[in-house]
Structure formats: structure tokens, C-alpha cells
Amino acid sequence: MSNELTITPENIHQYCKDHSTPPSDELIALVPATQAHAPKVAHMQVGHLEGSFLALLTKLIGAKNTLEFGTFTGYSSLAVAEALPKNGRVTTLDRDPKATALAKEFWKKSIHGDKIELILGDARETVKKLELQILSGERPEYDLSFIDADKSGYEYYFEASLKLVRKGGAILVDNVLWSGRVLNPEDSSDHTIHQFNEKIKTDKRVEKIMLPLRDGITMMIKL
Ligand SMILES: C[S@@+](CC[C@H](N)C(=O)[O-])C[C@H]1O[C@@H](n2cnc3c(N)ncnc32)[C@H](O)[C@@H]1O
């Protein structure tokens, strides 16, 4: 049994992984290292299949600058960094110095690690600064935003992404199926994710598709 969070049957998930391009050695090593570092929350890591999906999408849209809400131990940041050109950059936001210390340790082992910029702090505050820097021309707009931090912040991060991502760029939101609990929401986090999904459904500023990949991912284009 793997520790991966997935709503598809585990054997199907495994079959999909077995028929996809394998991850790098650094990404493979980051899985047991995360399990050792944070066994109770290691399932937060996007893992091989979703990581490969993010990487392939990054290449498909020719992304150069990407934004990420929720670094944790750095798996998704590194998967995307590997897919970026040499002068590409992942800006990743988190407020946890311990988990991100492990991330930095692993990024250093990769030739793609120097493409990753970690900004520590509450992502709600950090995005305000990023917006000012983009407005002043200090930073380019982002080609892709991946939302994977606290679920209560999803609406805020989505609105922020609409300001920070270029027209035609991609916005991705993780865990939108919330282990299937969005079908019969009970606790407050179930309701938060379901309400967010309902809002996105009718939002005319984006074209979207919700995919049953791992714990559910909604992929959008900013119109
Ligand atoms: C699901 S994990 C991210 C997993 C990561 N994408 C990966 O592939 O390993 C969510 C992360 O969001 C961070 N987080 C939660 N609320 C935050 C906030 N308000 N500001 C910044 N980071 C936050 C947590 O510290 C945690 O590391």
C-alpha cells in the first residue's frame, strides 16, 4: 500500500504511473524522505502522477514563469522546475519553515533547483507584494498558477491568480474532489471545497475542466 492520496482505485492509479514517463531520481527520493520527515501529512505531496501531469502541462504551454501556493517539501515545485527552460522560474509560497527546509535540501541536489524561488510567509500577504511587483514591471506575469495551500484560502488564491497570471495562462487547483466528500459535504472543509467548485463552475473569466486525477484537479485557462 502506498501512502498516496487518490480517489481512483490504487491498482488503476499504479497502472497509470507505470505507463507514464518515470520521475527523476530526485523526485523519487523525495517521497520516502517526506514520509520520514512528516509521516502524518506526507499524503499532501502531489506524488508522481500529478507531478508528471504538472510537468507535461508546463512544457505544453511553454511556461517560463510559474507560481505555486503550497510548497510543503517541494515535490510539485521541483517537478515543474524540471519542465521549465534554463531561464525559467517557479515562485513557490509557504509559511512552514521546517517542511520547506527539506524542500531546499532536495532542490540543491537537482540541477533544476536554482530555478525555484521560495517566499516564506502567509501566502495571502505575499501575493499582494507580487501583484505590486508585476504592476511595476519588476516581475513578469505568470504563465501558470498551481493552488495547493490551505483550502480556506482557495477563493482568495484563485482571485489573486487571476491578477497574476497572463491572459491565456493556466490556473490549476488541487484536491477539488476532497476524497469524494464534495458529493455529500458534511464538515466545514467539505463545504468550503464544494462551494469553491460551484463558484468556478459559473465563472465566465475562465474555461475549465475538472479531472479525477489523484484527489481531483481543476484545470483552467484565464480568458
Ligand atoms: C498540500 S501542501 C502542498 C504540497 C506540495 N504542493 C507538494 O507537492 O508537496 C500545503 C502547504 O500549504 C502551506 N500553507 C497552508 N496555508 C498557508 C498559508 N496561508 N500561506 C502559505 N502557505 C500555507 C502548508 O504549510 C503546506 O506546506
Coordinates of N, CA, C and O and ligand atoms in Angstrom, one line a residue, residues 44-47 68-77 93-96 99 121-124 146 148-151 157 175, ligand 1:
M44 N 0.1 14.8 1.6 CA -0.1 16.2 1.0 C 0.7 16.3 -0.3 O 0.4 17.1 -1.2
Q45 N 1.8 15.6 -0.4 CA 2.7 15.7 -1.5 C 1.9 15.3 -2.8 O 1.2 14.3 -2.8
V46 N 2.1 16.0 -3.9 CA 1.3 15.7 -5.1 C 1.6 14.3 -5.7 O 0.8 13.6 -6.3
G47 N 2.9 13.8 -5.5 CA 3.2 12.5 -6.0 C 3.5 12.4 -7.4 O 3.4 13.4 -8.2
E68 N 3.2 29.0 -7.4 CA 2.6 27.9 -6.6 C 2.2 28.3 -5.2 O 3.0 28.9 -4.5
F69 N 1.0 28.0 -4.8 CA 0.6 28.2 -3.4 C 0.7 26.8 -2.7 O -0.1 25.9 -3.0
G70 N 1.6 26.7 -1.8 CA 1.8 25.5 -1.0 C 3.0 24.7 -1.5 O 2.9 23.8 -2.4
T71 N 4.2 24.9 -0.9 CA 5.4 24.2 -1.3 C 5.5 22.9 -0.6 O 5.9 21.9 -1.2
F72 N 5.3 22.8 0.7 CA 5.5 21.7 1.6 C 6.9 21.2 1.4 O 7.8 22.0 1.6
T73 N 7.2 20.0 1.1 CA 8.6 19.5 1.0 C 9.1 19.6 -0.5 O 10.2 19.0 -0.8
G74 N 8.4 20.3 -1.3 CA 9.0 20.7 -2.6 C 8.8 19.9 -3.8 O 9.4 20.1 -4.8
Y75 N 7.9 18.9 -3.7 CA 7.8 17.9 -4.8 C 7.2 18.6 -6.1 O 7.9 18.6 -7.1
S76 N 6.1 19.3 -5.9 CA 5.5 19.9 -7.1 C 6.4 21.0 -7.7 O 6.5 21.2 -8.9
S77 N 7.0 21.8 -6.8 CA 7.9 22.8 -7.3 C 9.0 22.2 -8.2 O 9.4 22.8 -9.2
L93 N 5.1 29.5 -2.6 CA 4.8 30.2 -1.4 C 4.4 29.2 -0.3 O 3.6 28.4 -0.5
D94 N 5.0 29.4 0.9 CA 4.6 28.6 2.0 C 4.9 29.3 3.3 O 5.7 30.3 3.3
R95 N 4.4 28.9 4.4 CA 4.7 29.6 5.7 C 5.3 28.6 6.7 O 5.5 28.9 7.8
D96 N 5.7 27.4 6.2 CA 6.2 26.4 7.1 C 7.7 26.3 6.9 O 8.2 25.7 5.9
A99 N 9.1 22.2 6.8 CA 8.9 21.4 5.6 C 9.7 22.0 4.4 O 10.3 21.2 3.6
G121 N 6.1 32.8 4.3 CA 5.1 33.8 4.9 C 3.7 33.4 4.5 O 3.5 32.4 3.8
D122 N 2.8 34.2 5.0 CA 1.4 33.9 4.7 C 1.2 34.2 3.2 O 1.4 35.4 2.8
A123 N 0.7 33.3 2.5 CA 0.6 33.5 1.0 C -0.4 34.6 0.7 O -0.2 35.3 -0.3
R124 N -1.4 34.9 1.6 CA -2.3 36.0 1.4 C -1.6 37.3 1.3 O -2.0 38.2 0.6
F146 N -0.5 27.2 -9.6 CA -0.9 26.0 -9.1 C -1.3 26.2 -7.6 O -0.5 26.6 -6.8
D148 N -2.4 25.0 -4.1 CA -2.4 23.8 -3.3 C -2.1 24.1 -1.8 O -1.4 23.3 -1.2
A149 N -2.5 25.3 -1.4 CA -2.2 25.6 0.1 C -3.5 25.4 0.8 O -4.3 24.5 0.5
D150 N -3.8 26.1 1.9 CA -4.9 25.9 2.8 C -6.2 26.0 2.0 O -6.4 27.0 1.2
K151 N -7.2 25.1 2.2 CA -8.4 25.1 1.4 C -9.3 26.3 1.7 O -10.0 26.8 0.8
Y157 N -6.9 32.7 -3.3 CA -5.8 32.4 -4.2 C -6.2 32.4 -5.7 O -5.4 32.7 -6.6
N175 N -7.0 19.0 -5.2 CA -7.8 18.4 -4.1 C -9.3 18.8 -4.3 O -10.0 18.9 -3.3
Ligands
LIG1 C1 -0.9 20.3 0.4 S1 0.6 21.0 1.0 C2 1.4 21.4 -0.5 C3 2.0 20.2 -1.2 C4 3.0 20.5 -2.3 N1 2.4 21.1 -3.4 C5 3.8 19.2 -2.7 O1 3.7 18.8 -3.9 O2 4.4 18.6 -1.9 C6 0.0 22.6 1.5 C7 1.1 23.6 2.0 O3 0.4 24.8 2.2 C8 1.0 25.5 3.2 N2 0.1 26.6 3.7 C9 -1.1 26.4 4.3 N3 -1.7 27.6 4.5 C10 -0.8 28.6 4.0 C11 -0.8 30.0 4.0 N4 -1.8 30.7 4.5 N5 0.3 30.6 3.5 C12 1.3 29.9 3.0 N6 1.4 28.6 3.0 C13 0.3 27.9 3.5 C14 1.3 24.5 4.3 O4 2.3 24.9 5.1 C15 1.6 23.2 3.4 O5 3.0 23.1 3.3

